[in-house]
GROMACS .gro file of C-alpha atoms in nm:
model
  202
    1UNK     CA    1   0.000   0.000   0.000
    2UNK     CA    2   0.098   0.364  -0.049
    3UNK     CA    3   0.369   0.300  -0.305
    4UNK     CA    4   0.474   0.584  -0.533
    5UNK     CA    5   0.531   0.565  -0.910
    6UNK     CA    6   0.905   0.495  -0.872
    7UNK     CA    7   0.826   0.168  -0.693
    8UNK     CA    8   0.607   0.014  -0.961
    9UNK     CA    9   0.656  -0.108  -1.317
   10UNK     CA   10   0.636   0.176  -1.570
   11UNK     CA   11   0.328   0.115  -1.788
   12UNK     CA   12   0.353   0.426  -2.006
   13UNK     CA   13   0.337   0.221  -2.327
   14UNK     CA   14  -0.016   0.107  -2.242
   15UNK     CA   15  -0.163   0.456  -2.201
   16UNK     CA   16  -0.337   0.615  -2.501
   17UNK     CA   17  -0.371   0.952  -2.331
   18UNK     CA   18  -0.019   1.043  -2.218
   19UNK     CA   19  -0.145   1.346  -2.021
   20UNK     CA   20  -0.350   1.108  -1.805
   21UNK     CA   21  -0.040   0.890  -1.763
   22UNK     CA   22   0.164   1.184  -1.629
   23UNK     CA   23  -0.120   1.280  -1.394
   24UNK     CA   24  -0.128   0.925  -1.260
   25UNK     CA   25   0.237   0.946  -1.152
   26UNK     CA   26   0.131   1.167  -0.859
   27UNK     CA   27  -0.107   0.903  -0.727
   28UNK     CA   28  -0.057   0.624  -0.475
   29UNK     CA   29  -0.018   0.260  -0.581
   30UNK     CA   30  -0.043  -0.083  -0.425
   31UNK     CA   31   0.092  -0.431  -0.503
   32UNK     CA   32  -0.161  -0.702  -0.581
   33UNK     CA   33  -0.094  -1.072  -0.536
   34UNK     CA   34  -0.284  -1.331  -0.739
   35UNK     CA   35  -0.448  -1.569  -0.493
   36UNK     CA   36  -0.655  -1.778  -0.729
   37UNK     CA   37  -0.712  -1.791  -1.101
   38UNK     CA   38  -1.003  -1.953  -1.278
   39UNK     CA   39  -1.040  -1.988  -1.652
   40UNK     CA   40  -1.365  -2.131  -1.776
   41UNK     CA   41  -1.630  -2.049  -2.032
   42UNK     CA   42  -1.890  -1.947  -1.774
   43UNK     CA   43  -1.662  -1.680  -1.628
   44UNK     CA   44  -1.597  -1.506  -1.960
   45UNK     CA   45  -1.699  -1.139  -1.979
   46UNK     CA   46  -1.967  -1.214  -2.241
   47UNK     CA   47  -2.135  -1.462  -2.006
   48UNK     CA   48  -2.105  -1.238  -1.699
   49UNK     CA   49  -2.280  -0.960  -1.895
   50UNK     CA   50  -2.576  -1.194  -1.949
   51UNK     CA   51  -2.608  -1.221  -1.571
   52UNK     CA   52  -2.598  -0.847  -1.511
   53UNK     CA   53  -2.234  -0.731  -1.517
   54UNK     CA   54  -2.249  -0.390  -1.687
   55UNK     CA   55  -1.881  -0.333  -1.772
   56UNK     CA   56  -1.538  -0.490  -1.722
   57UNK     CA   57  -1.427  -0.405  -1.364
   58UNK     CA   58  -1.128  -0.172  -1.342
   59UNK     CA   59  -1.090  -0.233  -0.969
   60UNK     CA   60  -1.275  -0.386  -0.673
   61UNK     CA   61  -1.655  -0.381  -0.705
   62UNK     CA   62  -1.941  -0.470  -0.472
   63UNK     CA   63  -2.182  -0.709  -0.643
   64UNK     CA   64  -2.542  -0.629  -0.549
   65UNK     CA   65  -2.702  -0.827  -0.832
   66UNK     CA   66  -2.796  -1.159  -0.667
   67UNK     CA   67  -2.825  -1.342  -1.000
   68UNK     CA   68  -2.472  -1.239  -1.097
   69UNK     CA   69  -2.337  -1.323  -0.751
   70UNK     CA   70  -2.492  -1.673  -0.762
   71UNK     CA   71  -2.345  -1.732  -1.107
   72UNK     CA   72  -1.994  -1.630  -0.994
   73UNK     CA   73  -2.014  -1.838  -0.675
   74UNK     CA   74  -2.122  -2.141  -0.880
   75UNK     CA   75  -1.856  -2.118  -1.148
   76UNK     CA   76  -1.558  -1.971  -0.960
   77UNK     CA   77  -1.413  -2.319  -0.934
   78UNK     CA   78  -1.178  -2.539  -1.133
   79UNK     CA   79  -1.461  -2.787  -1.198
   80UNK     CA   80  -1.516  -2.604  -1.526
   81UNK     CA   81  -1.152  -2.523  -1.597
   82UNK     CA   82  -1.060  -2.476  -1.965
   83UNK     CA   83  -0.705  -2.354  -1.920
   84UNK     CA   84  -0.394  -2.566  -1.972
   85UNK     CA   85  -0.250  -2.766  -1.689
   86UNK     CA   86   0.099  -2.620  -1.645
   87UNK     CA   87   0.376  -2.826  -1.802
   88UNK     CA   88   0.662  -2.862  -1.557
   89UNK     CA   89   0.967  -2.649  -1.620
   90UNK     CA   90   1.325  -2.715  -1.514
   91UNK     CA   91   1.379  -2.739  -1.140
   92UNK     CA   92   1.575  -2.412  -1.135
   93UNK     CA   93   1.272  -2.236  -1.289
   94UNK     CA   94   1.042  -2.342  -1.005
   95UNK     CA   95   0.991  -2.107  -0.710
   96UNK     CA   96   0.895  -2.232  -0.365
   97UNK     CA   97   0.675  -2.027  -0.135
   98UNK     CA   98   0.621  -2.172   0.212
   99UNK     CA   99   0.492  -2.527   0.184
  100UNK     CA  100   0.344  -2.467  -0.159
  101UNK     CA  101   0.527  -2.511  -0.486
  102UNK     CA  102   0.464  -2.241  -0.745
  103UNK     CA  103   0.524  -2.370  -1.097
  104UNK     CA  104   0.609  -2.097  -1.344
  105UNK     CA  105   0.442  -2.145  -1.679
  106UNK     CA  106   0.504  -1.998  -2.020
  107UNK     CA  107   0.236  -1.769  -2.165
  108UNK     CA  108   0.165  -2.027  -2.438
  109UNK     CA  109  -0.011  -2.227  -2.165
  110UNK     CA  110  -0.277  -1.959  -2.154
  111UNK     CA  111  -0.412  -2.000  -2.505
  112UNK     CA  112  -0.761  -2.136  -2.448
  113UNK     CA  113  -0.818  -2.119  -2.826
  114UNK     CA  114  -0.529  -2.361  -2.884
  115UNK     CA  115  -0.679  -2.589  -2.619
  116UNK     CA  116  -1.025  -2.576  -2.780
  117UNK     CA  117  -0.876  -2.654  -3.122
  118UNK     CA  118  -0.670  -2.944  -2.983
  119UNK     CA  119  -0.978  -3.096  -2.817
  120UNK     CA  120  -1.188  -3.045  -3.129
  121UNK     CA  121  -0.919  -3.224  -3.331
  122UNK     CA  122  -0.810  -3.499  -3.086
  123UNK     CA  123  -1.122  -3.543  -2.871
  124UNK     CA  124  -1.145  -3.573  -2.491
  125UNK     CA  125  -0.997  -3.921  -2.444
  126UNK     CA  126  -0.651  -3.952  -2.289
  127UNK     CA  127  -0.401  -4.031  -2.566
  128UNK     CA  128  -0.213  -4.264  -2.332
  129UNK     CA  129  -0.473  -4.467  -2.139
  130UNK     CA  130  -0.790  -4.371  -2.333
  131UNK     CA  131  -0.972  -4.249  -2.017
  132UNK     CA  132  -1.276  -4.030  -2.083
  133UNK     CA  133  -1.385  -3.838  -1.772
  134UNK     CA  134  -1.750  -3.802  -1.873
  135UNK     CA  135  -1.783  -4.178  -1.933
  136UNK     CA  136  -1.627  -4.257  -1.596
  137UNK     CA  137  -1.762  -3.976  -1.375
  138UNK     CA  138  -2.071  -3.854  -1.558
  139UNK     CA  139  -2.166  -3.485  -1.574
  140UNK     CA  140  -1.892  -3.367  -1.335
  141UNK     CA  141  -1.630  -3.504  -1.577
  142UNK     CA  142  -1.781  -3.339  -1.885
  143UNK     CA  143  -1.523  -3.148  -2.090
  144UNK     CA  144  -1.241  -3.219  -1.843
  145UNK     CA  145  -0.894  -3.317  -1.970
  146UNK     CA  146  -0.538  -3.192  -1.941
  147UNK     CA  147  -0.346  -3.077  -2.247
  148UNK     CA  148   0.015  -3.189  -2.288
  149UNK     CA  149   0.278  -3.011  -2.495
  150UNK     CA  150   0.478  -3.260  -2.700
  151UNK     CA  151   0.750  -2.996  -2.735
  152UNK     CA  152   0.851  -2.899  -2.378
  153UNK     CA  153   0.742  -2.548  -2.281
  154UNK     CA  154   1.096  -2.444  -2.186
  155UNK     CA  155   1.215  -2.528  -2.539
  156UNK     CA  156   0.956  -2.309  -2.713
  157UNK     CA  157   1.080  -1.972  -2.832
  158UNK     CA  158   0.893  -1.644  -2.791
  159UNK     CA  159   0.783  -1.636  -3.155
  160UNK     CA  160   0.682  -2.003  -3.177
  161UNK     CA  161   0.330  -2.059  -3.312
  162UNK     CA  162   0.153  -2.357  -3.155
  163UNK     CA  163   0.037  -2.626  -3.398
  164UNK     CA  164  -0.259  -2.772  -3.209
  165UNK     CA  165  -0.270  -3.085  -3.428
  166UNK     CA  166   0.093  -3.186  -3.375
  167UNK     CA  167   0.210  -3.004  -3.061
  168UNK     CA  168  -0.080  -3.061  -2.819
  169UNK     CA  169  -0.253  -3.378  -2.707
  170UNK     CA  170  -0.523  -3.452  -2.444
  171UNK     CA  171  -0.406  -3.660  -2.149
  172UNK     CA  172  -0.556  -3.746  -1.810
  173UNK     CA  173  -0.386  -3.592  -1.502
  174UNK     CA  174  -0.221  -3.924  -1.403
  175UNK     CA  175  -0.067  -3.982  -1.745
  176UNK     CA  176   0.024  -3.612  -1.766
  177UNK     CA  177   0.220  -3.639  -1.442
  178UNK     CA  178   0.392  -3.959  -1.562
  179UNK     CA  179   0.491  -3.790  -1.890
  180UNK     CA  180   0.694  -3.548  -1.678
  181UNK     CA  181   0.863  -3.815  -1.463
  182UNK     CA  182   1.218  -3.900  -1.558
  183UNK     CA  183   1.284  -4.253  -1.682
  184UNK     CA  184   1.656  -4.332  -1.723
  185UNK     CA  185   1.729  -3.959  -1.708
  186UNK     CA  186   1.464  -3.846  -1.956
  187UNK     CA  187   1.090  -3.798  -1.971
  188UNK     CA  188   0.906  -4.081  -2.150
  189UNK     CA  189   0.735  -4.020  -2.482
  190UNK     CA  190   0.364  -4.087  -2.523
  191UNK     CA  191   0.451  -4.410  -2.705
  192UNK     CA  192   0.690  -4.523  -2.429
  193UNK     CA  193   0.431  -4.452  -2.158
  194UNK     CA  194   0.171  -4.648  -2.356
  195UNK     CA  195   0.411  -4.944  -2.370
  196UNK     CA  196   0.467  -4.926  -1.993
  197UNK     CA  197   0.090  -4.937  -1.938
  198UNK     CA  198   0.051  -5.220  -2.188
  199UNK     CA  199   0.313  -5.434  -2.009
  200UNK     CA  200   0.153  -5.368  -1.669
  201UNK     CA  201  -0.190  -5.467  -1.795
  202UNK     CA  202  -0.086  -5.795  -1.964
   0.00000   0.00000   0.00000
C-alpha cells in the first residue's frame, strides 16, 4: 500500500492519453498478489454480462445483483476449468513459497483457443490410457482433460506458433504427471508410456 510511481513497473506504453499517464504518476499505488485464477467459459466477460455485469471491472466492485453473484459463486471453481494444466519447467525455474510449490508457466499455456482446437481435433480421451472423464464420472467429468505439450514449454521460443494438431494432445492428469517423470534420465514419450501401461496390464 501507499507505493509511489518509482516503486512500480512503468506502464507508459499502455496509455493512449499520455497526459493522463503523467497525472497518474502523482497518485498512490499498491501491489496485488494473485491468490486464485479460474479460466472457464462461464466466467468469460460475455457470459457475466448476461447475468448483469455492466462493464469490465477496473478495480474492486461490490456485487449487489444476486443473480450475478450466484453465477460467480457457482462457477468460480476449477470444476469447469478450460485452461492448460501447467507443463513442468526445469527445477531451477520453479519457485517455492512456504509449503506450496509455485510452478512458473510460459504464456503459451494460456491459449484457451489452442486448447479448444486441440480438443476439437483430438477429442477428450486420454491419448495414453484412453480415459474419458464423462464416461467414468458422468456430468462432473464433462469437458475435463489436461493438455500436454509434446514440445517442452521451456524449449519453445517467444515467436513459436503452436500447432494444435501436432504439438498438443489430451491426457488425463495421471498420465500427464507420468509424462513429466524421468525414466533413465529423460521424460518418457507418449509411445513409451503407452508401452509401460501395456506391459503392466498384460
